[in-house]
mmCIF file of C-alpha atoms and ligand atoms in Angstrom:
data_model
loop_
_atom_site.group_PDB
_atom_site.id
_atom_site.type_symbol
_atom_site.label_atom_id
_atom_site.label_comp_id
_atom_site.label_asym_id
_atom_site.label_seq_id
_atom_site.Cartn_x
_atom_site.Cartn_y
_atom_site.Cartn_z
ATOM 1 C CA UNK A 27 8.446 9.413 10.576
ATOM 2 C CA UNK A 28 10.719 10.489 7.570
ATOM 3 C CA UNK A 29 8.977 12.545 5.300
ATOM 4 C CA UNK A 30 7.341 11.919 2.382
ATOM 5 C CA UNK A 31 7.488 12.769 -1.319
ATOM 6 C CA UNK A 32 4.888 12.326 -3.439
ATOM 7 C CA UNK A 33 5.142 13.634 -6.576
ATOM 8 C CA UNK A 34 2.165 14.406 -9.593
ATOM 9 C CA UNK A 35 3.476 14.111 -13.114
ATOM 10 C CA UNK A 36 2.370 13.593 -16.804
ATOM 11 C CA UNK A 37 3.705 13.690 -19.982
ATOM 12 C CA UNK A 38 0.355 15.294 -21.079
ATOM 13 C CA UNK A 39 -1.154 18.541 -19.695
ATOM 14 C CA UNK A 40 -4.464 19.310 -18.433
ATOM 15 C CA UNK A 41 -5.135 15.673 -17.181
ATOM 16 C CA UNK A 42 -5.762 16.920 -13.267
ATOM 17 C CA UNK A 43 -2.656 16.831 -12.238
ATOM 18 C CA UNK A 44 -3.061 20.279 -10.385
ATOM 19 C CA UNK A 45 -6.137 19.261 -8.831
ATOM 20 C CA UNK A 46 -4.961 15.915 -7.288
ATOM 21 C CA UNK A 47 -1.699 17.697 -6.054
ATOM 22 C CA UNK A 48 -4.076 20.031 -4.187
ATOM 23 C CA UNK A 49 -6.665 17.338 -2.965
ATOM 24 C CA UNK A 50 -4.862 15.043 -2.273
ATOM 25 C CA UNK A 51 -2.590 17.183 0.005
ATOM 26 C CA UNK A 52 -5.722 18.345 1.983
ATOM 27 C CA UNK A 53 -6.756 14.668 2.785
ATOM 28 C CA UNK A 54 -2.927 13.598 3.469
ATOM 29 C CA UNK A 55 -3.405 16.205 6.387
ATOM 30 C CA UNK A 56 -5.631 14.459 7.917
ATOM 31 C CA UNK A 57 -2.414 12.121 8.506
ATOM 32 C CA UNK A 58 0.279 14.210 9.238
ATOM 33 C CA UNK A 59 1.802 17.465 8.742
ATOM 34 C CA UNK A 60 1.637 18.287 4.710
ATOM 35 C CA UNK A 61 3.097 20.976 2.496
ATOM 36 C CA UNK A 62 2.414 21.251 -1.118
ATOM 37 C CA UNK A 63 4.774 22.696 -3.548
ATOM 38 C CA UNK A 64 4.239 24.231 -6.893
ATOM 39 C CA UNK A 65 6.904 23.475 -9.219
ATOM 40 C CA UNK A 66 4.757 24.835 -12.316
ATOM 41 C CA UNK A 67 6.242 28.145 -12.800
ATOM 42 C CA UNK A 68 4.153 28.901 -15.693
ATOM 43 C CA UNK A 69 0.632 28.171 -14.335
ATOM 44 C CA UNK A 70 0.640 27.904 -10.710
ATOM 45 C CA UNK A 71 -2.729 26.345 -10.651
ATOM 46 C CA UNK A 72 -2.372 24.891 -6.957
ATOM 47 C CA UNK A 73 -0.693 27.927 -5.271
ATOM 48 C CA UNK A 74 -3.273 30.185 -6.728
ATOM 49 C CA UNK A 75 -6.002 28.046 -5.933
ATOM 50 C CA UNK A 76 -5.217 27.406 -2.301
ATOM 51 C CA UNK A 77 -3.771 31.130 -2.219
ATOM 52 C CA UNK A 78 -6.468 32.807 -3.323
ATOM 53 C CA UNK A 79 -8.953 33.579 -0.485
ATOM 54 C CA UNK A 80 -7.684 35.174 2.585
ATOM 55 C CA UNK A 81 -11.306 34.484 4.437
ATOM 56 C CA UNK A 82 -11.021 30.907 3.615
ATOM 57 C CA UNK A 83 -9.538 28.869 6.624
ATOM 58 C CA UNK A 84 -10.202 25.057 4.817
ATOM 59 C CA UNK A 85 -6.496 24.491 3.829
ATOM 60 C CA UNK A 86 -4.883 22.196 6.350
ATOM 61 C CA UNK A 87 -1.336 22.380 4.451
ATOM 62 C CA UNK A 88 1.216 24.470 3.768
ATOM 63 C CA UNK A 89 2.094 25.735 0.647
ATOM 64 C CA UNK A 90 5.129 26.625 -1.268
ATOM 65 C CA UNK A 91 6.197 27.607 -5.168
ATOM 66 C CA UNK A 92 9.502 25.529 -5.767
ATOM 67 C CA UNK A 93 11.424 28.620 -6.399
ATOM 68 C CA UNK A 94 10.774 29.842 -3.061
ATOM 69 C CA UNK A 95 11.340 25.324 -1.618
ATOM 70 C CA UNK A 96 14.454 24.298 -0.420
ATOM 71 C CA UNK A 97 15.467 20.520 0.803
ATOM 72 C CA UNK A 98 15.807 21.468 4.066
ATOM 73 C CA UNK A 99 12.153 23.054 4.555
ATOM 74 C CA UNK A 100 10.663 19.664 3.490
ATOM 75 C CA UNK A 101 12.001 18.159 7.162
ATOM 76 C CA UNK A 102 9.464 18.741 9.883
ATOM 77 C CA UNK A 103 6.919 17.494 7.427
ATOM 78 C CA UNK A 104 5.319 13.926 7.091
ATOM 79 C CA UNK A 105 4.397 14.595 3.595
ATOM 80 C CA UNK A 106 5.736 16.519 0.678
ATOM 81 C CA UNK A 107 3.394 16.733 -2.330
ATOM 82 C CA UNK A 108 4.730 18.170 -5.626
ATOM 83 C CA UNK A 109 2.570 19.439 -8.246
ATOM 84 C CA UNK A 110 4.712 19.111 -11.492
ATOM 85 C CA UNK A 111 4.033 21.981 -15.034
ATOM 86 C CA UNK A 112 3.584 18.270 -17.409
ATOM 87 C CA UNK A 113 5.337 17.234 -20.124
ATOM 88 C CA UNK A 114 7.574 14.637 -18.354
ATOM 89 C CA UNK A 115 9.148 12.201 -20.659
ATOM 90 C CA UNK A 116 10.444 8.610 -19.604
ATOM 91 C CA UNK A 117 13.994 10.028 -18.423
ATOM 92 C CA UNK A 118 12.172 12.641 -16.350
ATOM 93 C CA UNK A 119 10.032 10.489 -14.626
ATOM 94 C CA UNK A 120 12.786 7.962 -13.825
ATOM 95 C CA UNK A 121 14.929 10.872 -12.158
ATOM 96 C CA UNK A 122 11.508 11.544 -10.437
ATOM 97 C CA UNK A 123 10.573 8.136 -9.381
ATOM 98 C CA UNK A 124 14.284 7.994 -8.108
ATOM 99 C CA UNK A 125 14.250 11.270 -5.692
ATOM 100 C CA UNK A 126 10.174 10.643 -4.980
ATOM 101 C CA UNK A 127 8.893 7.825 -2.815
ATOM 102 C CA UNK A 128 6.075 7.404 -5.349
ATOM 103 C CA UNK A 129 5.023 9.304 -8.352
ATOM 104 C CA UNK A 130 0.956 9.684 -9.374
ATOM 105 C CA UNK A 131 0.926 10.023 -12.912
ATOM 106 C CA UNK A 132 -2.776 10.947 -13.408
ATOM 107 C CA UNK A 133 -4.694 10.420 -17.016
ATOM 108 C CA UNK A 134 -8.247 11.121 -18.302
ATOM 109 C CA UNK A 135 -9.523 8.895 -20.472
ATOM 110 C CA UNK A 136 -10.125 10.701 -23.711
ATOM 111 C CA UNK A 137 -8.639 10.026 -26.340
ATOM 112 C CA UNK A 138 -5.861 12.270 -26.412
ATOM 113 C CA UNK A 139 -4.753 12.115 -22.737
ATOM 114 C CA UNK A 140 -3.871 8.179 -22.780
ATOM 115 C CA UNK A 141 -2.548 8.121 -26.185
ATOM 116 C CA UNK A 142 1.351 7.628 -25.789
ATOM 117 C CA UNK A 143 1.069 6.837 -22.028
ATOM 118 C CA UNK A 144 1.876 3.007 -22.282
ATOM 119 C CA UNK A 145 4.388 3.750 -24.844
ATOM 120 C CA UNK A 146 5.713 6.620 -22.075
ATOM 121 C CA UNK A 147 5.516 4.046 -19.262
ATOM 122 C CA UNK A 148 6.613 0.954 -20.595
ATOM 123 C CA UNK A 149 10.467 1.577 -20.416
ATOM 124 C CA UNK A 150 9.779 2.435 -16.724
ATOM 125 C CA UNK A 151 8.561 -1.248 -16.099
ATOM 126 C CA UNK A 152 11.183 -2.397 -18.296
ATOM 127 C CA UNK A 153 13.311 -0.553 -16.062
ATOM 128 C CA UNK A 154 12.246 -2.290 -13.033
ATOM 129 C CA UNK A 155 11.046 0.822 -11.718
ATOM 130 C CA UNK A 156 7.539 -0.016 -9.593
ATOM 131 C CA UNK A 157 7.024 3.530 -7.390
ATOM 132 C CA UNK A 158 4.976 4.864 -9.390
ATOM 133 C CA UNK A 159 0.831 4.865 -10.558
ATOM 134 C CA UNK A 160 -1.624 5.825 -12.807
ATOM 135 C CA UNK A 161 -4.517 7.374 -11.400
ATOM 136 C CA UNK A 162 -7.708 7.628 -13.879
ATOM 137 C CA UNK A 163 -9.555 11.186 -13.319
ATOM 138 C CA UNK A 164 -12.241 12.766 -14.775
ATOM 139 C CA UNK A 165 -13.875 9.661 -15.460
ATOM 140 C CA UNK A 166 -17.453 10.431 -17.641
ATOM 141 C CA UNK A 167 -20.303 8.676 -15.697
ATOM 142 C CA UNK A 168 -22.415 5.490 -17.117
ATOM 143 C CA UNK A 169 -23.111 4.635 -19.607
ATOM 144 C CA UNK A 170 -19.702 6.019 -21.186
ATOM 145 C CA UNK A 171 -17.240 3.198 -20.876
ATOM 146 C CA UNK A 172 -14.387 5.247 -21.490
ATOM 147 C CA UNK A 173 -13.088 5.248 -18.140
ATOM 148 C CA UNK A 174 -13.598 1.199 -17.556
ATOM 149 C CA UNK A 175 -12.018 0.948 -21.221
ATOM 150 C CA UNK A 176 -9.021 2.363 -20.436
ATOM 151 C CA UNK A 177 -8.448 0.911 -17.194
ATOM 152 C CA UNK A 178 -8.499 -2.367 -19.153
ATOM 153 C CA UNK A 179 -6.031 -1.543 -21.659
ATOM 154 C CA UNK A 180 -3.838 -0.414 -19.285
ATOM 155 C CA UNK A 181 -4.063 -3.243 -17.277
ATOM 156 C CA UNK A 182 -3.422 -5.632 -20.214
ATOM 157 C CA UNK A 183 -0.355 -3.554 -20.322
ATOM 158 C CA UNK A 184 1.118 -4.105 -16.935
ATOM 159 C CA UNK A 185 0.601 -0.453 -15.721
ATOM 160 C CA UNK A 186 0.390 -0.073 -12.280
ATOM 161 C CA UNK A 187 -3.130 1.458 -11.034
ATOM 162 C CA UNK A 188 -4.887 3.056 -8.401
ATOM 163 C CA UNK A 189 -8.041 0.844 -8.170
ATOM 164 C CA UNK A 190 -10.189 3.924 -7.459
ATOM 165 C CA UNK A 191 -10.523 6.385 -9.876
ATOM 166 C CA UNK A 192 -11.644 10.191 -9.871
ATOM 167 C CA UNK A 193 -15.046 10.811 -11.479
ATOM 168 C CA UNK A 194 -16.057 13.856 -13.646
ATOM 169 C CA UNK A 195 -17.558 16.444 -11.915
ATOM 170 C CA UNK A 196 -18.169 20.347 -12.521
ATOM 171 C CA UNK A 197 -17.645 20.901 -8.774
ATOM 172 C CA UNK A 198 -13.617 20.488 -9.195
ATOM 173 C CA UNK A 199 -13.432 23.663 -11.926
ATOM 174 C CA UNK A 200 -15.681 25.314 -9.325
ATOM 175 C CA UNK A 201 -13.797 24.926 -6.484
ATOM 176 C CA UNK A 202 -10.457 25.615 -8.541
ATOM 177 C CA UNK A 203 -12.202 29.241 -9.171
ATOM 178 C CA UNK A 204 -13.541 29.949 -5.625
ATOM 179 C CA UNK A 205 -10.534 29.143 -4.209
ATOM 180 C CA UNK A 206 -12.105 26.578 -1.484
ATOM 181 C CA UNK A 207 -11.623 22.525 -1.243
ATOM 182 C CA UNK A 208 -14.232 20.654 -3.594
ATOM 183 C CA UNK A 209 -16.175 19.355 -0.825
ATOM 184 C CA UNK A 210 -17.256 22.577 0.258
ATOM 185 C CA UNK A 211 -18.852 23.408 -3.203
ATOM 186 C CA UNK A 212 -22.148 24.150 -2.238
ATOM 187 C CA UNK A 213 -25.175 23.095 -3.981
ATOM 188 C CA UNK A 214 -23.706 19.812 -5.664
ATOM 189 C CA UNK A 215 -23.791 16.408 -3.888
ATOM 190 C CA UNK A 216 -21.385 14.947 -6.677
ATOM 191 C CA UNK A 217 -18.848 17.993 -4.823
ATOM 192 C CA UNK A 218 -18.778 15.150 -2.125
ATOM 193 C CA UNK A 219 -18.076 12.423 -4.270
ATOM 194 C CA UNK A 220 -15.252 13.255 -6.088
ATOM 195 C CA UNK A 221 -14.105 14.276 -2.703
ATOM 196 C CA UNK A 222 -14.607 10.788 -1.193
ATOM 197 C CA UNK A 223 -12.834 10.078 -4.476
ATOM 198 C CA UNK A 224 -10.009 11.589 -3.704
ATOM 199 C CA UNK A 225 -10.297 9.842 -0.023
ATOM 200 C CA UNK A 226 -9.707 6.429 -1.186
ATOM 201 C CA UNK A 227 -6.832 7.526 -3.016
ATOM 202 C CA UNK A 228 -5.305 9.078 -0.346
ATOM 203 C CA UNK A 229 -5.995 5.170 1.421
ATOM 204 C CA UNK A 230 -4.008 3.689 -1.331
ATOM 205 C CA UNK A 231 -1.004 6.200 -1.530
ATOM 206 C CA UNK A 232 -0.759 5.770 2.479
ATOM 207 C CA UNK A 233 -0.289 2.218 1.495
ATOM 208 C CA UNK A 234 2.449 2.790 -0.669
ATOM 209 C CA UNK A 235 4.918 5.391 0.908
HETATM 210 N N1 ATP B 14 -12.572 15.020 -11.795
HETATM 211 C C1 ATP B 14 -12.716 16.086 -12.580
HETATM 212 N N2 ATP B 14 -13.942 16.467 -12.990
HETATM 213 C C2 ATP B 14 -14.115 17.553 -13.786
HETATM 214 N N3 ATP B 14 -13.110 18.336 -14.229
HETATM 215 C C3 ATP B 14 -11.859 18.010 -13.846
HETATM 216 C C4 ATP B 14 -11.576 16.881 -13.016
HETATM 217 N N4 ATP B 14 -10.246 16.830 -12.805
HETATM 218 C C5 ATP B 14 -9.723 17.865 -13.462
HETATM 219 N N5 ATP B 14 -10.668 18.585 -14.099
HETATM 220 C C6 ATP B 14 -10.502 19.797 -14.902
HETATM 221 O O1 ATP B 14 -9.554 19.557 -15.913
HETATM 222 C C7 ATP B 14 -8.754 20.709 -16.119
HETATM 223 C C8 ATP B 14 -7.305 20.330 -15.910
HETATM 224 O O2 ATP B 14 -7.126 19.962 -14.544
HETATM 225 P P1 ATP B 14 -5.770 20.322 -13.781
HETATM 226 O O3 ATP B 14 -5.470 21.774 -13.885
HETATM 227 O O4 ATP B 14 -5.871 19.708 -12.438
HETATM 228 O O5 ATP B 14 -4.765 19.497 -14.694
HETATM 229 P P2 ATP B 14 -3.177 19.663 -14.853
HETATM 230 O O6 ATP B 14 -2.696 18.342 -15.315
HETATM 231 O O7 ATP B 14 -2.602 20.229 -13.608
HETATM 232 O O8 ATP B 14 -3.081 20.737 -16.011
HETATM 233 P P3 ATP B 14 -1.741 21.519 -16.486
HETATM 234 O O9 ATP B 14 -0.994 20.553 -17.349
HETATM 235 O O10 ATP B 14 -2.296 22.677 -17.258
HETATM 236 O O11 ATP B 14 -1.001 21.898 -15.251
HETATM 237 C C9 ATP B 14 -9.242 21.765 -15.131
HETATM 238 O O12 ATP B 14 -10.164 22.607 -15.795
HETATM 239 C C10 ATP B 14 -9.947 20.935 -14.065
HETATM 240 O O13 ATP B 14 -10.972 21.668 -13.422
HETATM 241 MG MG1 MG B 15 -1.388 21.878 -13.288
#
């Protein structure tokens, strides 16, 4: 099959973008051959994190910084998965959504992270431009509505979603720190969920590559 590219972008920073490149990747292995590549030069979240631990044999990918990625390597994979530094405005995501087969634009829902994003993403479905989807992360638990609120407005809005969302859960920082995959966070069962999370995602992105 003909690779792949699916690419993780925001406008705003610090909304998990880093973290769904890297999980995401580790459950699209489970499908076919999978390299990730870091095009955040000035972080490098997901290299580090899957980078980190030489004693550590859960990463079922490859992975790559973008400086060291060339067109040509991307070929004897199924899937490409591109962990963007943030800050993409509408033109940015259009070239993206052009040269990606879809793009996740993930979003917490505080305050700050969704403000601007319909405004951001508007001109894309004026456009005409459909490859592309919010995915809700870090979503509080019950009784905080903030999550369900948001995934109303931006429904009323005509932005495309993924109808599962990430929930919040201290396992993701964790794993981010020990270098391993969240699900193998010991001692914390919601570890799992946000893992299983991440699993139904990787359902609905299958769906739409
Ligand atoms: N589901 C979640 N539950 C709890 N914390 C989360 C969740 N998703 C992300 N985070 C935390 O939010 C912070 C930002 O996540 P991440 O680094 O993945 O975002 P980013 O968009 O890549 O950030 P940047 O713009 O800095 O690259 C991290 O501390 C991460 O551990
Ligand atoms: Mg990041």
């Amino acid at each position: 099959m003909a690779t792949k590219l699916i690419s993780v972008a925001s406008e705003k920073g610090g909304v998990g973008k880093s973290t769904t490149a890297v999980t995401l990747a580790a459950h699209l292995a489970e499908h076919g051959r999978t390299l990730l590549v870091d095009a955040d030069e000035r972080l490098h979240s997901a290299w580090k994190w899957t980078t980190k631990r030489d004693d550590y044999a859960g990463w079922p990918f490859d992975t790559v910084k973008y400086a060291d990625f060339n067109n040509e390597m991307a070929s004897p994979y199924d899937f490409v998965v591109l962990d963007t530094k943030g800050g993409e405005g509408k033109n940015e995501l259009t070239a993206l959504s052009e040269a990606s087969n879809l793009i996740i634009i993930p979003c917490k829902p505080d305050g700050l992270s969704a403000d601007g994003l319909v405004e951001t993403l508007q001109p894309l479905i004026a456009g005409g431009i459909t490859n592309y989807r919010v995915l809700l992360t870090d979503i509080p638990p019950a009784p905080n509505s903030d999550g369900l609120d948001l995934r109303l407005e931006l429904d009323a809005a005509g932005i495309p979603m993924f109808a599962h969302g990430i929930r919040h859960a201290v396992a993701v920082s964790k794993a981010a720190r020990e270098g391993i995959r969240i699900r193998d966070v010991k001692g914390d069962r919601y570890a799992k969920l946000v893992w299983m999370d991440y699993e139904l995602v990787c359902r609905e992105v299958l769906r739409h590559v």
